[in-house]
Coordinates of C-alpha atoms in Angstrom, one line a residue:
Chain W
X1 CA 283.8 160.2 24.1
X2 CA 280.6 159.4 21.9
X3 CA 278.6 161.6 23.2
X4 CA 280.7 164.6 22.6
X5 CA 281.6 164.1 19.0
X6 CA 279.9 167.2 18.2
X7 CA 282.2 169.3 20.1
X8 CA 285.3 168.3 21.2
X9 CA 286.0 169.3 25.1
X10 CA 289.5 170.8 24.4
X11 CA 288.0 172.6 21.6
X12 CA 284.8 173.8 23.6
X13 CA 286.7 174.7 26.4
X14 CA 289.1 176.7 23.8
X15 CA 286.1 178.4 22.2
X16 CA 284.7 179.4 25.5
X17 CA 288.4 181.2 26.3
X18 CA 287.9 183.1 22.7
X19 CA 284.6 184.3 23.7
X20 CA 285.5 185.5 27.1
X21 CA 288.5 187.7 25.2
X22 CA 285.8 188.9 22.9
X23 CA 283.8 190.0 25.3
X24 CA 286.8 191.2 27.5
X25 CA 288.0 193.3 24.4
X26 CA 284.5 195.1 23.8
X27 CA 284.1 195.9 27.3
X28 CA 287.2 198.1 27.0
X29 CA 285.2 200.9 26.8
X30 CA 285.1 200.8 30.4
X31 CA 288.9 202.0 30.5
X32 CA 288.4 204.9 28.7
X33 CA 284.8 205.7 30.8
X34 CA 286.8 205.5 34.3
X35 CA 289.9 207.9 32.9
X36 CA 287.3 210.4 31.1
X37 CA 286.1 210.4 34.7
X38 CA 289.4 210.7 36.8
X39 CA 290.8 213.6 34.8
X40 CA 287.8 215.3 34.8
X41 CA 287.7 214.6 38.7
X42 CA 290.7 216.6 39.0
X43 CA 289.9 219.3 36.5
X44 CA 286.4 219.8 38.9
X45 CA 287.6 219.7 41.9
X46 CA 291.0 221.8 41.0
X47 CA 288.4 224.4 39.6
X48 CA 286.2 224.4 42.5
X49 CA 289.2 225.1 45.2
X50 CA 290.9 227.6 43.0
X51 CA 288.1 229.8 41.9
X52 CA 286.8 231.5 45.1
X53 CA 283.3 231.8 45.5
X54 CA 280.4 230.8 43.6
X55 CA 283.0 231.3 40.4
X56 CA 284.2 227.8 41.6
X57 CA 281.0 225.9 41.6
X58 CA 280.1 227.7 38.2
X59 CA 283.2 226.8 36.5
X60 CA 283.7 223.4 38.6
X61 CA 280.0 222.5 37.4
X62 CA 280.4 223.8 33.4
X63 CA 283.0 221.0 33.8
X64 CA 281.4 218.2 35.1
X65 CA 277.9 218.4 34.1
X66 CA 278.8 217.9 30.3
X67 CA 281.5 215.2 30.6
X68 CA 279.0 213.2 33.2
X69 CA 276.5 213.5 30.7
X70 CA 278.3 212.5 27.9
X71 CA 280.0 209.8 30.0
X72 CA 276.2 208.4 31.0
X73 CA 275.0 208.3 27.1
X74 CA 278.6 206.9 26.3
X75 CA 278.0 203.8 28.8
X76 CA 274.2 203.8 28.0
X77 CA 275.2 203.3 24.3
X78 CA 278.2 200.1 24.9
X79 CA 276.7 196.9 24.0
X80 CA 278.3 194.7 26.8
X81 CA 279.8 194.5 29.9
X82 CA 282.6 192.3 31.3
X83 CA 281.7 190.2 34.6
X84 CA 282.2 191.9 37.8
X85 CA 281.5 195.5 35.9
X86 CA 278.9 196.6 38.2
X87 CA 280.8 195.8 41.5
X88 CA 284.3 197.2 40.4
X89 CA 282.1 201.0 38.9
X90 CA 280.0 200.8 42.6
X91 CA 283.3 200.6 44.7
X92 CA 284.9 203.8 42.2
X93 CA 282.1 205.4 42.8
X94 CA 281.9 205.3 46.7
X95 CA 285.3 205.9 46.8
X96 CA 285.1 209.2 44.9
X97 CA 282.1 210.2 46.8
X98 CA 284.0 209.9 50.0
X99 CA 286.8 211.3 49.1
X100 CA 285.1 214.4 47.2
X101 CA 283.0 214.9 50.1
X102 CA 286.6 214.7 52.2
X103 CA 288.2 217.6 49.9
X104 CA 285.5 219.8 50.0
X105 CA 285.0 219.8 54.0
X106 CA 288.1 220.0 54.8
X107 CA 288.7 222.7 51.6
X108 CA 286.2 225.2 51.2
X109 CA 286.3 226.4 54.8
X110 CA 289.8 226.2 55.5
X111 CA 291.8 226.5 52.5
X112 CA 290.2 228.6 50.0
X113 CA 292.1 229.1 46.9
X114 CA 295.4 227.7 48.2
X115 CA 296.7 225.7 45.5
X116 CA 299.0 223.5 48.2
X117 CA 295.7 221.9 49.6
X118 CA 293.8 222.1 46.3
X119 CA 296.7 220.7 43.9
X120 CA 296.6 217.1 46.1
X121 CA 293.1 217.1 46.7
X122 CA 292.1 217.2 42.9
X123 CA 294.9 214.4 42.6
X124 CA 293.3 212.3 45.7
X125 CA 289.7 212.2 44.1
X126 CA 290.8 211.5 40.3
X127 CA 292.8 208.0 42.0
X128 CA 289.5 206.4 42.0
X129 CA 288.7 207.0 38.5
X130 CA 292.3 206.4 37.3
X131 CA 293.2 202.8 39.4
X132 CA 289.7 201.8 38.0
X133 CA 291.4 202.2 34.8
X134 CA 294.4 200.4 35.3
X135 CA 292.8 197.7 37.0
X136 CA 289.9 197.3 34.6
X137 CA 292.9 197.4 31.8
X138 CA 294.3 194.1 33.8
X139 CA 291.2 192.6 33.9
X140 CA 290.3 192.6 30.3
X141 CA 293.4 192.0 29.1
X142 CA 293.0 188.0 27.6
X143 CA 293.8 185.5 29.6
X144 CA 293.7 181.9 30.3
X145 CA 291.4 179.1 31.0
X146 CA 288.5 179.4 33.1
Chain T
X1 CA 278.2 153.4 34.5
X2 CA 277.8 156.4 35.7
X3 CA 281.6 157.4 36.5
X4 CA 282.7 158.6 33.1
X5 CA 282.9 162.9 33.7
X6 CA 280.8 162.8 30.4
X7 CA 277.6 161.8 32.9
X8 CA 278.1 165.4 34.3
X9 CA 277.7 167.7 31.3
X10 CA 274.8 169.1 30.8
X11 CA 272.9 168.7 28.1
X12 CA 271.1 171.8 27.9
X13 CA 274.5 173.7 27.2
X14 CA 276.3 171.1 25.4
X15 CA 275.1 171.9 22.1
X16 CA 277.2 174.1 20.5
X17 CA 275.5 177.2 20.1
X18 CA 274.0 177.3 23.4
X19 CA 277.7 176.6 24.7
X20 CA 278.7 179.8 23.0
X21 CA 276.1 181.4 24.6
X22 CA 276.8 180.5 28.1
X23 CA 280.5 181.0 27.3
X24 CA 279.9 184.5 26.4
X25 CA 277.5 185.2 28.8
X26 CA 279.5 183.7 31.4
X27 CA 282.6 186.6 30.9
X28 CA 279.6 189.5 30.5
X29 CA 277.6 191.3 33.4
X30 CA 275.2 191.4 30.4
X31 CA 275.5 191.6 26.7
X32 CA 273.3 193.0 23.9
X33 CA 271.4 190.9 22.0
X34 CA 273.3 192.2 18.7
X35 CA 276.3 191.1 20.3
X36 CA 275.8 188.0 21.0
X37 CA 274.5 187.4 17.7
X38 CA 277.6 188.8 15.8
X39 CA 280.2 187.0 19.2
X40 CA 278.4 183.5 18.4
X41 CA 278.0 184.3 14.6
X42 CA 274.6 183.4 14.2
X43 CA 271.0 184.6 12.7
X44 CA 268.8 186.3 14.6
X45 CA 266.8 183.1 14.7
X46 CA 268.7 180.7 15.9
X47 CA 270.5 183.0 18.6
X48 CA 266.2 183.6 19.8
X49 CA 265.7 179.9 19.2
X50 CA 268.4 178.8 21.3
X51 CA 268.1 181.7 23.7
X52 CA 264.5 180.2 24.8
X53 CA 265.6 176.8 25.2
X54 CA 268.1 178.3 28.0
X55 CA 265.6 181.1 29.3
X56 CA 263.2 177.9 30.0
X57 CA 266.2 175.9 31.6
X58 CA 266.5 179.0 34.2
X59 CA 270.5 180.0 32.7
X60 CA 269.8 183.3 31.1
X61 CA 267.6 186.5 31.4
X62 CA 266.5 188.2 29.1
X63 CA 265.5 192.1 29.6
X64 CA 264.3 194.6 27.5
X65 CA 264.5 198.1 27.3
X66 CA 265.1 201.6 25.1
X67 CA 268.5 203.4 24.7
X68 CA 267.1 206.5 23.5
X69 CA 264.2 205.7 21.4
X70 CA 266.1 202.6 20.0
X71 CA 264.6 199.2 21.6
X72 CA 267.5 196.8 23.3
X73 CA 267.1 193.4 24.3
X74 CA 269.8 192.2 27.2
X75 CA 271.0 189.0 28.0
X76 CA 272.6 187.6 31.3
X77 CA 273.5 184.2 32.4
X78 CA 271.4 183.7 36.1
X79 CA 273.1 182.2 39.3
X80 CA 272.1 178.6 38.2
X81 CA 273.3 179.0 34.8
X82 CA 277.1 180.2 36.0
X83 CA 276.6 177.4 38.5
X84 CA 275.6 174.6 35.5
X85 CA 278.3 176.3 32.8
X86 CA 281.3 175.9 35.9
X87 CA 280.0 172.4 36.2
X88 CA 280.1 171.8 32.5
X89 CA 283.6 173.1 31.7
X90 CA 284.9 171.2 34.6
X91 CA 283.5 167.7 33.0
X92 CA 284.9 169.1 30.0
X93 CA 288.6 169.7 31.3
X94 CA 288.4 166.4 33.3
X95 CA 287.4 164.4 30.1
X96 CA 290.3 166.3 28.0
X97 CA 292.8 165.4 30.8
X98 CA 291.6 162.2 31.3
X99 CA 292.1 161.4 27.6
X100 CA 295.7 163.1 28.0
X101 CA 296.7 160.7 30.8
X102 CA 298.7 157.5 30.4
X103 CA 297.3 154.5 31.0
X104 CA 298.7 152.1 33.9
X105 CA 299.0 148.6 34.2

């Protein structure tokens, strides 16, 4: 193995797991990003349902203006990314947006301010947020080879 | 002969530094130039140096752009660069198991 006396293939290919766990453990970020996100899902939406009139969309808005802002500038600001990022945040996404969009048809006509359709949909449109979590946890915990 | 899987590495990314590159490159959607620097523990120099050799090869992208007023330069490993660094650590893994295996009469 000459040509390789430079590097040695087991030890390359054991660098190359290091690097991906580096990278894995600075794209962690992303966990804390996607629960900022599902807890302040809830907190919105619970806001929006409970608070009749346009004192829900004030107080459901003064929620979730600031924290996506500071969420964006927080993400903007992370200096990588694991593999797969973008595809994993564009499926949360849809899937909030669906089920926001679900909560609020169904809600705002038909069950304003009752806390027994409000309480579950708030839970419903953080899951996105929160699996994300978990499941971005999963995938940057280290693992082995490629 | 050609059959040895050391025919099948490739010798843009064999070197080591570029290997770290692709390696870390390889796990990222895209990484920061700073990062990649401090992952690989190298100069500024030599991760520009070795990051043109593999721009020119068609493995990585570079991009740049401003977070705020602060300039950023992102990297990401291309379609034919995952495709080249997949092919490389398989030669890799076949030579260390072909070294592990006993030899038969």
């Amino acid at each position: 193995m000459a040509e390789t006396d430079s590097m040695d293939a087991a030890e390359a290919l054991a660098r190359a797991d290091g690097l991906r766990d580096a990278v894995n453990r600075r794209s962690r970020w992303l966990v804390r990003y996607q629960l900022a996100y599902g807890v302040t899902s809830f907190a919105m939406v619970l806001a929006l349902g409970l608070f009749e009139g346009a004192a829900g969309v004030v107080v459901s808005m003064a929620l979730w203006v600031p924290a996506i802002v500071a969420l964006t500038v927080y993400a903007a600001r992370q200096p990588v990314a694991h593999r797969g990022m973008a595809r994993s945040h564009g499926v949360m996404i849809g899937a909030w947006g669906v089920l926001y969009g679900a909560a609020l048809a169904v809600g705002i006509p038909a069950f304003p301010g009752d806390l027994a359709w409000w309480l579950p949909a708030a839970a419903a449109v953080s899951a996105p947020g929160l699996a994300s979590a978990w499941l971005t946890s999963r995938r940057t915990a280290p693992r082995a080879a490629w | 002969m050609v059959n040895h899987p050391r025919h099948a590495l490739d010798e843009v990314i064999h070197a080591p530094v570029r290997f770290s590159i692709m390696a870390t490159l390889a796990a990222a959607e895209k990484a920061e130039f700073g990062f990649v620097r401090d992952t690989v523990e190298v100069s500024d120099s030599v991760l520009s140096k070795q990051v043109a050799t593999l721009e020119k090869a068609g493995y990585l992208k570079v991009t740049k752009g401003y977070v705020g007023k602060r300039p950023r330069t992102w990297l990401s490993i291309t379609a034919e660069g995952r495709e080249a660094f997949t092919a490389h650590c398989d030669a890799l893994r076949t030579i260390t198991e072909s070294a592990t295996r006993p030899l038969t009469a």
